[in-house]
Amino acid sequence: MALHLHGSNNPNGVSSNGDRYAIHPYFLFKDLVTIYLFLLVLSIIVFYAPNLMGHSDNYIPANPMSTPSSIVPEWY
């Protein structure tokens, strides 16, 4: 079946509007489920495990008398 024929954009292959599948609610529901799952996982990380992706250097107490080893001067 050719792609650019009239009525080839729906699975039934018919040109009347009454026999077409209504796909809008299905895609909307699928997208909303995906968004809600993403927000659920994000909120679990933010509220229950905020240090999950943190770096261990963040827990070293600050010492104003010494420069951290990760800070090095640029030599030209």
PDB file of C-alpha atoms in Angstrom:
ATOM      1  CA  MET A   1       0.000   0.000   0.000  1.00  0.00           C
ATOM      2  CA  ALA A   2       1.394   3.391  -0.893  1.00  0.00           C
ATOM      3  CA  LEU A   3       1.968   5.814   1.919  1.00  0.00           C
ATOM      4  CA  HIS A   4       0.657   8.972   0.296  1.00  0.00           C
ATOM      5  CA  LEU A   5      -2.753   7.722  -0.822  1.00  0.00           C
ATOM      6  CA  HIS A   6      -5.931   9.208   0.590  1.00  0.00           C
ATOM      7  CA  GLY A   7      -6.907   7.404   3.774  1.00  0.00           C
ATOM      8  CA  SER A   8      -3.540   5.734   4.293  1.00  0.00           C
ATOM      9  CA  ASN A   9      -2.857   7.494   7.585  1.00  0.00           C
ATOM     10  CA  ASN A  10      -5.253   5.334   9.595  1.00  0.00           C
ATOM     11  CA  PRO A  11      -5.088   1.575  10.215  1.00  0.00           C
ATOM     12  CA  ASN A  12      -8.494   0.826   8.662  1.00  0.00           C
ATOM     13  CA  GLY A  13      -7.644   2.477   5.354  1.00  0.00           C
ATOM     14  CA  VAL A  14     -11.039   4.177   5.080  1.00  0.00           C
ATOM     15  CA  SER A  15     -11.623   7.794   4.180  1.00  0.00           C
ATOM     16  CA  SER A  16     -14.804   8.496   6.172  1.00  0.00           C
ATOM     17  CA  ASN A  17     -14.526  10.129   9.569  1.00  0.00           C
ATOM     18  CA  GLY A  18     -17.046   7.789  11.220  1.00  0.00           C
ATOM     19  CA  ASP A  19     -14.965   4.600  10.866  1.00  0.00           C
ATOM     20  CA  ARG A  20     -11.622   5.919  12.093  1.00  0.00           C
ATOM     21  CA  TYR A  21     -10.003   5.028  15.408  1.00  0.00           C
ATOM     22  CA  ALA A  22      -9.959   7.751  18.041  1.00  0.00           C
ATOM     23  CA  ILE A  23      -6.336   7.717  19.160  1.00  0.00           C
ATOM     24  CA  HIS A  24      -6.267  11.051  20.995  1.00  0.00           C
ATOM     25  CA  PRO A  25      -7.439   9.758  24.403  1.00  0.00           C
ATOM     26  CA  TYR A  26      -5.054   6.809  24.254  1.00  0.00           C
ATOM     27  CA  PHE A  27      -1.967   8.919  23.551  1.00  0.00           C
ATOM     28  CA  LEU A  28      -3.043  11.462  26.168  1.00  0.00           C
ATOM     29  CA  PHE A  29      -3.446   8.712  28.771  1.00  0.00           C
ATOM     30  CA  LYS A  30      -0.090   7.157  27.852  1.00  0.00           C
ATOM     31  CA  ASP A  31       1.701  10.492  28.081  1.00  0.00           C
ATOM     32  CA  LEU A  32       0.046  11.380  31.398  1.00  0.00           C
ATOM     33  CA  VAL A  33       1.026   8.025  32.898  1.00  0.00           C
ATOM     34  CA  THR A  34       4.619   8.604  31.799  1.00  0.00           C
ATOM     35  CA  ILE A  35       4.669  12.125  33.244  1.00  0.00           C
ATOM     36  CA  TYR A  36       3.161  10.954  36.553  1.00  0.00           C
ATOM     37  CA  LEU A  37       5.691   8.129  36.843  1.00  0.00           C
ATOM     38  CA  PHE A  38       8.545  10.531  36.164  1.00  0.00           C
ATOM     39  CA  LEU A  39       7.224  12.992  38.773  1.00  0.00           C
ATOM     40  CA  LEU A  40       6.773  10.158  41.270  1.00  0.00           C
ATOM     41  CA  VAL A  41      10.355   8.952  40.862  1.00  0.00           C
ATOM     42  CA  LEU A  42      11.661  12.523  40.969  1.00  0.00           C
ATOM     43  CA  SER A  43       9.715  13.337  44.126  1.00  0.00           C
ATOM     44  CA  ILE A  44      10.909  10.147  45.831  1.00  0.00           C
ATOM     45  CA  ILE A  45      14.506  11.110  45.099  1.00  0.00           C
ATOM     46  CA  VAL A  46      14.018  14.722  46.164  1.00  0.00           C
ATOM     47  CA  PHE A  47      12.084  14.086  49.381  1.00  0.00           C
ATOM     48  CA  TYR A  48      13.351  10.714  50.620  1.00  0.00           C
ATOM     49  CA  ALA A  49      16.883  10.357  49.218  1.00  0.00           C
ATOM     50  CA  PRO A  50      18.236  13.836  48.477  1.00  0.00           C
ATOM     51  CA  ASN A  51      21.853  12.741  48.960  1.00  0.00           C
ATOM     52  CA  LEU A  52      21.592   9.828  46.558  1.00  0.00           C
ATOM     53  CA  MET A  53      23.464  11.611  43.779  1.00  0.00           C
ATOM     54  CA  GLY A  54      25.610  13.807  46.013  1.00  0.00           C
ATOM     55  CA  HIS A  55      29.393  13.856  46.073  1.00  0.00           C
ATOM     56  CA  SER A  56      31.322  12.660  49.104  1.00  0.00           C
ATOM     57  CA  ASP A  57      33.421  15.852  49.178  1.00  0.00           C
ATOM     58  CA  ASN A  58      30.315  17.756  50.260  1.00  0.00           C
ATOM     59  CA  TYR A  59      30.484  16.123  53.699  1.00  0.00           C
ATOM     60  CA  ILE A  60      34.038  17.231  54.550  1.00  0.00           C
ATOM     61  CA  PRO A  61      33.905  20.083  57.093  1.00  0.00           C
ATOM     62  CA  ALA A  62      35.232  23.375  55.787  1.00  0.00           C
ATOM     63  CA  ASN A  63      38.712  24.396  56.860  1.00  0.00           C
ATOM     64  CA  PRO A  64      39.490  28.053  56.125  1.00  0.00           C
ATOM     65  CA  MET A  65      43.226  27.482  56.665  1.00  0.00           C
ATOM     66  CA  SER A  66      43.732  24.982  53.847  1.00  0.00           C
ATOM     67  CA  THR A  67      42.869  24.939  50.179  1.00  0.00           C
ATOM     68  CA  PRO A  68      41.050  21.830  48.935  1.00  0.00           C
ATOM     69  CA  SER A  69      43.199  19.471  46.897  1.00  0.00           C
ATOM     70  CA  SER A  70      40.857  19.713  43.925  1.00  0.00           C
ATOM     71  CA  ILE A  71      41.637  23.428  43.491  1.00  0.00           C
ATOM     72  CA  VAL A  72      44.925  23.820  41.641  1.00  0.00           C
ATOM     73  CA  PRO A  73      46.396  26.934  39.996  1.00  0.00           C
ATOM     74  CA  GLU A  74      46.743  27.166  36.247  1.00  0.00           C
ATOM     75  CA  TRP A  75      50.359  27.169  35.110  1.00  0.00           C
ATOM     76  CA  TYR A  76      51.150  28.681  31.781  1.00  0.00           C
TER      77      TYR A  76
END
